[in-house]
Amino acid sequence: GESVGLHLPTLSVQEGDNSIINCAYSNSASDYFIWYKQESGKGPQFIIDIRSNMDKRQGQRVTVLLNKTVKHLSLQIAATQPGDSAVYFCAEGRPETNFGNEKLTFGTGTRLTIIP
Amino acid sequence: DGGITQSPKYLFRKEGQNVTLSCEQNLNHDAMYWYRQDPGQGLRLIYYSQIVNDFQKGDIAEGYSVSREKKESFPLTVTSAQKNPTAFYLCASSEGRANQPQHFGDGTRLSIL
């Protein structure tokens, strides 16, 4: 399928190495953050989330770090595999009147390529 | 398996034609959303629904319409008033509570003939 994000920042990493993908968010009122993985022609896949009262959260092979002081979010992927090649983007959520839960604002993403 | 099903995967529209994109979820989620994805841009919210029989405009609702007659279904109609409909359309759902992620379907790619 057609790639989404034709002019995305790119990151190439050797298979087995660790990857770090960064995201700067814009709104200091955002209190919930999500990382998604999107493969070509598919919908975004939830990876991991973090609330603003946390600085770090770990999942399987992934870690998300949140620095509220500089409004920065990062996703660390350990021991990258060929299947990790995809576009990764962050989303910031903030409470909004009449929205019920958080309204999400999505970044444009980073294309991660794993080199065998 | 629980999930979100979008159909069709590819759709073509003629000038002046309305088309409807299907979105069905079996996750028992209260909230459903429609986004549009264009190259080089983040997802943009078209419409959302927090509960059956209620929906709200998102940031780019002009030229689109939705309905939410059933909890599991949230179809999107792209009307002839949408002058630039070519895009990848994504449907999502969530529990509708705070700090719960949205989960996405695999999208419908709409093109103009």
CSV table of C-alpha atoms in Angstrom, one decimal:
chain,number,residue,atom,x,y,z
A,1,GLY,CA,0.0,0.0,0.0
A,2,GLU,CA,1.0,3.6,-0.3
A,3,SER,CA,3.2,4.9,2.4
A,4,VAL,CA,1.8,7.5,4.7
A,5,GLY,CA,4.1,10.3,5.5
A,6,LEU,CA,6.3,10.7,2.5
A,7,HIS,CA,8.7,13.2,4.0
A,8,LEU,CA,9.0,11.9,7.5
A,9,PRO,CA,12.1,12.0,9.7
A,10,THR,CA,13.9,8.7,9.3
A,11,LEU,CA,15.9,6.5,11.6
A,12,SER,CA,17.9,3.5,10.5
A,13,VAL,CA,19.1,1.0,13.1
A,14,GLN,CA,21.1,-2.2,12.9
A,15,GLU,CA,19.1,-5.3,13.8
A,16,GLY,CA,19.7,-6.1,17.4
A,17,ASP,CA,20.6,-2.6,18.5
A,18,ASN,CA,18.3,-0.4,20.5
A,19,SER,CA,16.2,2.4,18.9
A,20,ILE,CA,15.2,5.7,20.4
A,21,ILE,CA,12.4,7.7,18.8
A,22,ASN,CA,11.6,11.2,20.0
A,23,CYS,CA,8.5,13.3,20.1
A,24,ALA,CA,8.0,16.9,21.2
A,25,TYR,CA,4.5,17.7,22.3
A,26,SER,CA,3.0,21.2,22.2
A,27,ASN,CA,0.4,21.6,24.9
A,28,SER,CA,1.4,21.8,28.6
A,29,ALA,CA,-2.2,20.8,29.5
A,30,SER,CA,-1.8,17.4,27.9
A,31,ASP,CA,-1.9,14.7,30.5
A,32,TYR,CA,-2.0,11.4,28.6
A,33,PHE,CA,0.4,10.2,25.9
A,34,ILE,CA,0.4,7.3,23.5
A,35,TRP,CA,2.8,5.7,21.1
A,36,TYR,CA,1.5,4.0,17.9
A,37,LYS,CA,3.2,1.9,15.3
A,38,GLN,CA,1.9,2.0,11.7
A,39,GLU,CA,2.9,-0.4,9.0
A,40,SER,CA,2.4,0.5,5.3
A,41,GLY,CA,-1.3,0.2,4.3
A,42,LYS,CA,-2.5,-0.6,7.8
A,43,GLY,CA,-4.0,1.3,10.7
A,44,PRO,CA,-2.0,2.5,13.7
A,45,GLN,CA,-1.3,-0.1,16.3
A,46,PHE,CA,-1.2,0.8,20.0
A,47,ILE,CA,2.2,0.2,21.6
A,48,ILE,CA,2.3,1.8,25.0
A,49,ASP,CA,0.8,4.7,26.9
A,50,ILE,CA,1.8,6.9,29.9
A,51,ARG,CA,0.0,9.3,32.1
A,52,SER,CA,1.4,12.7,33.1
A,53,ASN,CA,1.9,11.6,36.7
A,54,MET,CA,4.6,9.1,35.5
A,55,ASP,CA,8.1,9.6,34.1
A,56,LYS,CA,8.7,6.1,32.8
A,57,ARG,CA,6.7,3.1,31.8
A,58,GLN,CA,7.9,-0.2,30.5
A,59,GLY,CA,6.3,-2.8,28.3
A,60,GLN,CA,7.6,-5.8,26.4
A,61,ARG,CA,10.9,-4.6,24.7
A,62,VAL,CA,9.6,-1.0,24.8
A,63,THR,CA,10.0,1.9,27.3
A,64,VAL,CA,8.4,5.3,27.2
A,65,LEU,CA,10.0,8.3,28.9
A,66,LEU,CA,8.1,11.5,29.6
A,67,ASN,CA,9.9,14.8,30.4
A,68,LYS,CA,7.2,17.3,31.2
A,69,THR,CA,9.6,20.1,31.9
A,70,VAL,CA,10.7,20.2,28.2
A,71,LYS,CA,7.5,18.6,26.8
A,72,HIS,CA,9.4,15.7,25.4
A,73,LEU,CA,8.4,12.0,24.9
A,74,SER,CA,10.6,9.2,23.8
A,75,LEU,CA,10.1,5.6,22.8
A,76,GLN,CA,12.9,3.1,23.3
A,77,ILE,CA,12.8,-0.2,21.5
A,78,ALA,CA,15.2,-2.8,22.8
A,79,ALA,CA,17.0,-5.4,20.5
A,80,THR,CA,15.2,-4.3,17.4
A,81,GLN,CA,13.9,-6.8,14.9
A,82,PRO,CA,13.1,-6.6,11.2
A,83,GLY,CA,9.4,-6.5,12.2
A,84,ASP,CA,9.9,-3.3,14.0
A,85,SER,CA,10.3,-1.4,10.7
A,86,ALA,CA,7.4,1.0,10.5
A,87,VAL,CA,6.3,4.5,11.1
A,88,TYR,CA,6.0,5.4,14.8
A,89,PHE,CA,4.1,8.4,16.0
A,90,CYS,CA,3.1,9.9,19.3
A,91,ALA,CA,-0.3,11.3,20.4
A,92,GLU,CA,-0.9,13.7,23.2
A,93,GLY,CA,-4.3,13.8,25.0
A,94,ARG,CA,-5.8,16.6,26.9
A,95,PRO,CA,-9.2,16.9,28.6
A,96,GLU,CA,-11.6,19.0,26.5
A,97,THR,CA,-15.1,20.2,27.2
A,98,ASN,CA,-17.8,18.0,25.7
A,99,PHE,CA,-15.3,15.4,24.6
A,100,GLY,CA,-15.8,13.0,27.4
A,101,ASN,CA,-12.2,11.6,27.5
A,102,GLU,CA,-9.0,13.1,26.2
A,103,LYS,CA,-8.9,14.6,22.7
A,104,LEU,CA,-5.8,13.3,20.9
A,105,THR,CA,-3.4,15.3,18.8
A,106,PHE,CA,-1.2,13.2,16.6
A,107,GLY,CA,2.4,13.8,15.5
A,108,THR,CA,3.5,13.2,12.0
A,109,GLY,CA,5.8,10.3,12.9
A,110,THR,CA,9.3,8.9,12.4
A,111,ARG,CA,10.0,6.1,9.9
A,112,LEU,CA,12.1,3.4,11.5
A,113,THR,CA,14.1,1.1,9.3
A,114,ILE,CA,15.9,-1.9,10.7
A,115,ILE,CA,19.0,-2.9,8.8
A,116,PRO,CA,19.6,-6.7,8.7
B,1,ASP,CA,-11.0,-11.9,17.9
B,2,GLY,CA,-12.1,-8.5,19.1
B,3,GLY,CA,-11.3,-5.6,16.9
B,4,ILE,CA,-12.3,-2.9,14.5
B,5,THR,CA,-13.3,-3.8,10.9
B,6,GLN,CA,-13.3,-1.2,8.2
B,7,SER,CA,-14.6,-1.8,4.7
B,8,PRO,CA,-13.9,-1.6,1.9
B,9,LYS,CA,-10.1,-1.4,1.9
B,10,TYR,CA,-10.1,0.6,-1.3
B,11,LEU,CA,-12.9,2.8,-2.6
B,12,PHE,CA,-13.2,5.0,-5.7
B,13,ARG,CA,-15.5,8.0,-6.0
B,14,LYS,CA,-16.8,9.7,-9.1
B,15,GLU,CA,-17.4,13.4,-9.2
B,16,GLY,CA,-20.7,14.4,-7.5
B,17,GLN,CA,-21.0,11.0,-5.8
B,18,ASN,CA,-21.5,10.3,-2.1
B,19,VAL,CA,-19.7,7.3,-0.7
B,20,THR,CA,-20.1,5.5,2.6
B,21,LEU,CA,-17.3,3.9,4.6
B,22,SER,CA,-18.1,1.2,7.0
B,23,CYS,CA,-16.7,0.8,10.5
B,24,GLU,CA,-17.7,-2.0,12.9
B,25,GLN,CA,-16.3,-2.8,16.3
B,26,ASN,CA,-16.9,-5.8,18.6
B,27,LEU,CA,-14.9,-4.4,21.5
B,28,ASN,CA,-18.0,-3.1,23.3
B,29,HIS,CA,-16.5,0.4,23.2
B,30,ASP,CA,-18.7,3.4,23.9
B,31,ALA,CA,-16.7,5.9,21.9
B,32,MET,CA,-15.9,5.9,18.2
B,33,TYR,CA,-14.0,8.2,16.0
B,34,TRP,CA,-13.2,9.0,12.3
B,35,TYR,CA,-9.8,10.4,11.3
B,36,ARG,CA,-8.3,11.4,8.0
B,37,GLN,CA,-4.6,10.7,7.2
B,38,ASP,CA,-2.7,12.6,4.5
B,39,PRO,CA,1.0,12.2,3.7
B,40,GLY,CA,3.2,14.2,5.9
B,41,GLN,CA,0.4,15.2,8.3
B,42,GLY,CA,-0.8,13.8,11.6
B,43,LEU,CA,-4.3,12.3,11.9
B,44,ARG,CA,-7.1,14.8,11.8
B,45,LEU,CA,-10.4,14.3,13.6
B,46,ILE,CA,-13.5,14.3,11.4
B,47,TYR,CA,-16.3,13.2,13.7
B,48,TYR,CA,-16.6,11.4,17.0
B,49,SER,CA,-19.3,9.8,19.0
B,50,GLN,CA,-19.2,9.2,22.8
B,51,ILE,CA,-22.5,7.2,22.9
B,52,VAL,CA,-25.1,5.7,20.7
B,53,ASN,CA,-27.4,8.3,18.9
B,54,ASP,CA,-25.0,11.1,19.6
B,55,PHE,CA,-22.1,12.5,17.6
B,56,GLN,CA,-20.0,15.6,17.4
B,57,LYS,CA,-18.0,17.4,14.7
B,58,GLY,CA,-14.3,17.2,14.9
B,59,ASP,CA,-11.8,19.6,13.4
B,60,ILE,CA,-12.5,18.9,9.7
B,61,ALA,CA,-16.2,17.9,9.5
B,62,GLU,CA,-17.1,19.9,6.4
B,63,GLY,CA,-18.2,17.6,3.6
B,64,TYR,CA,-18.7,14.6,5.8
B,65,SER,CA,-21.6,13.1,7.7
B,66,VAL,CA,-22.0,10.2,10.2
B,67,SER,CA,-24.6,8.2,12.1
B,68,ARG,CA,-24.4,6.2,15.3
B,69,GLU,CA,-27.6,4.1,15.4
B,70,LYS,CA,-25.9,1.1,17.0
B,71,LYS,CA,-23.1,0.9,19.5
B,72,GLU,CA,-20.9,-1.3,17.3
B,73,SER,CA,-21.3,0.7,14.0
B,74,PHE,CA,-20.2,4.2,13.0
B,75,PRO,CA,-20.4,4.7,9.2
B,76,LEU,CA,-18.9,7.8,7.5
B,77,THR,CA,-20.3,9.3,4.4
B,78,VAL,CA,-18.0,11.4,2.2
B,79,THR,CA,-20.3,13.8,0.4
B,80,SER,CA,-19.9,15.5,-2.9
B,81,ALA,CA,-19.3,18.7,-0.9
B,82,GLN,CA,-15.9,17.4,0.2
B,83,LYS,CA,-13.7,18.8,-2.5
B,84,ASN,CA,-10.5,17.0,-1.6
B,85,PRO,CA,-11.6,13.5,-0.5
B,86,THR,CA,-8.6,11.5,-1.6
B,87,ALA,CA,-7.1,10.2,1.7
B,88,PHE,CA,-6.6,7.3,4.0
B,89,TYR,CA,-9.6,7.1,6.4
B,90,LEU,CA,-9.2,5.6,9.8
B,91,CYS,CA,-11.9,4.6,12.3
B,92,ALA,CA,-11.0,4.1,16.0
B,93,SER,CA,-12.8,3.2,19.2
B,94,SER,CA,-12.1,3.6,22.9
B,95,GLU,CA,-13.8,2.8,26.2
B,96,GLY,CA,-14.6,6.5,26.4
B,97,ARG,CA,-13.0,6.9,29.8
B,98,ALA,CA,-10.0,9.0,30.7
B,99,ASN,CA,-6.6,7.6,30.0
B,100,GLN,CA,-7.8,4.8,27.7
B,101,PRO,CA,-6.2,4.5,24.3
B,102,GLN,CA,-8.0,4.6,21.0
B,103,HIS,CA,-7.7,1.5,18.9
B,104,PHE,CA,-7.7,1.7,15.1
B,105,GLY,CA,-9.0,-0.3,12.2
B,106,ASP,CA,-6.9,-0.9,9.1
B,107,GLY,CA,-8.3,2.0,7.1
B,108,THR,CA,-10.1,2.7,3.8
B,109,ARG,CA,-8.2,4.4,1.0
B,110,LEU,CA,-10.5,6.6,-1.0
B,111,SER,CA,-9.5,7.8,-4.4
B,112,ILE,CA,-11.2,10.0,-7.0
B,113,LEU,CA,-11.8,8.6,-10.5
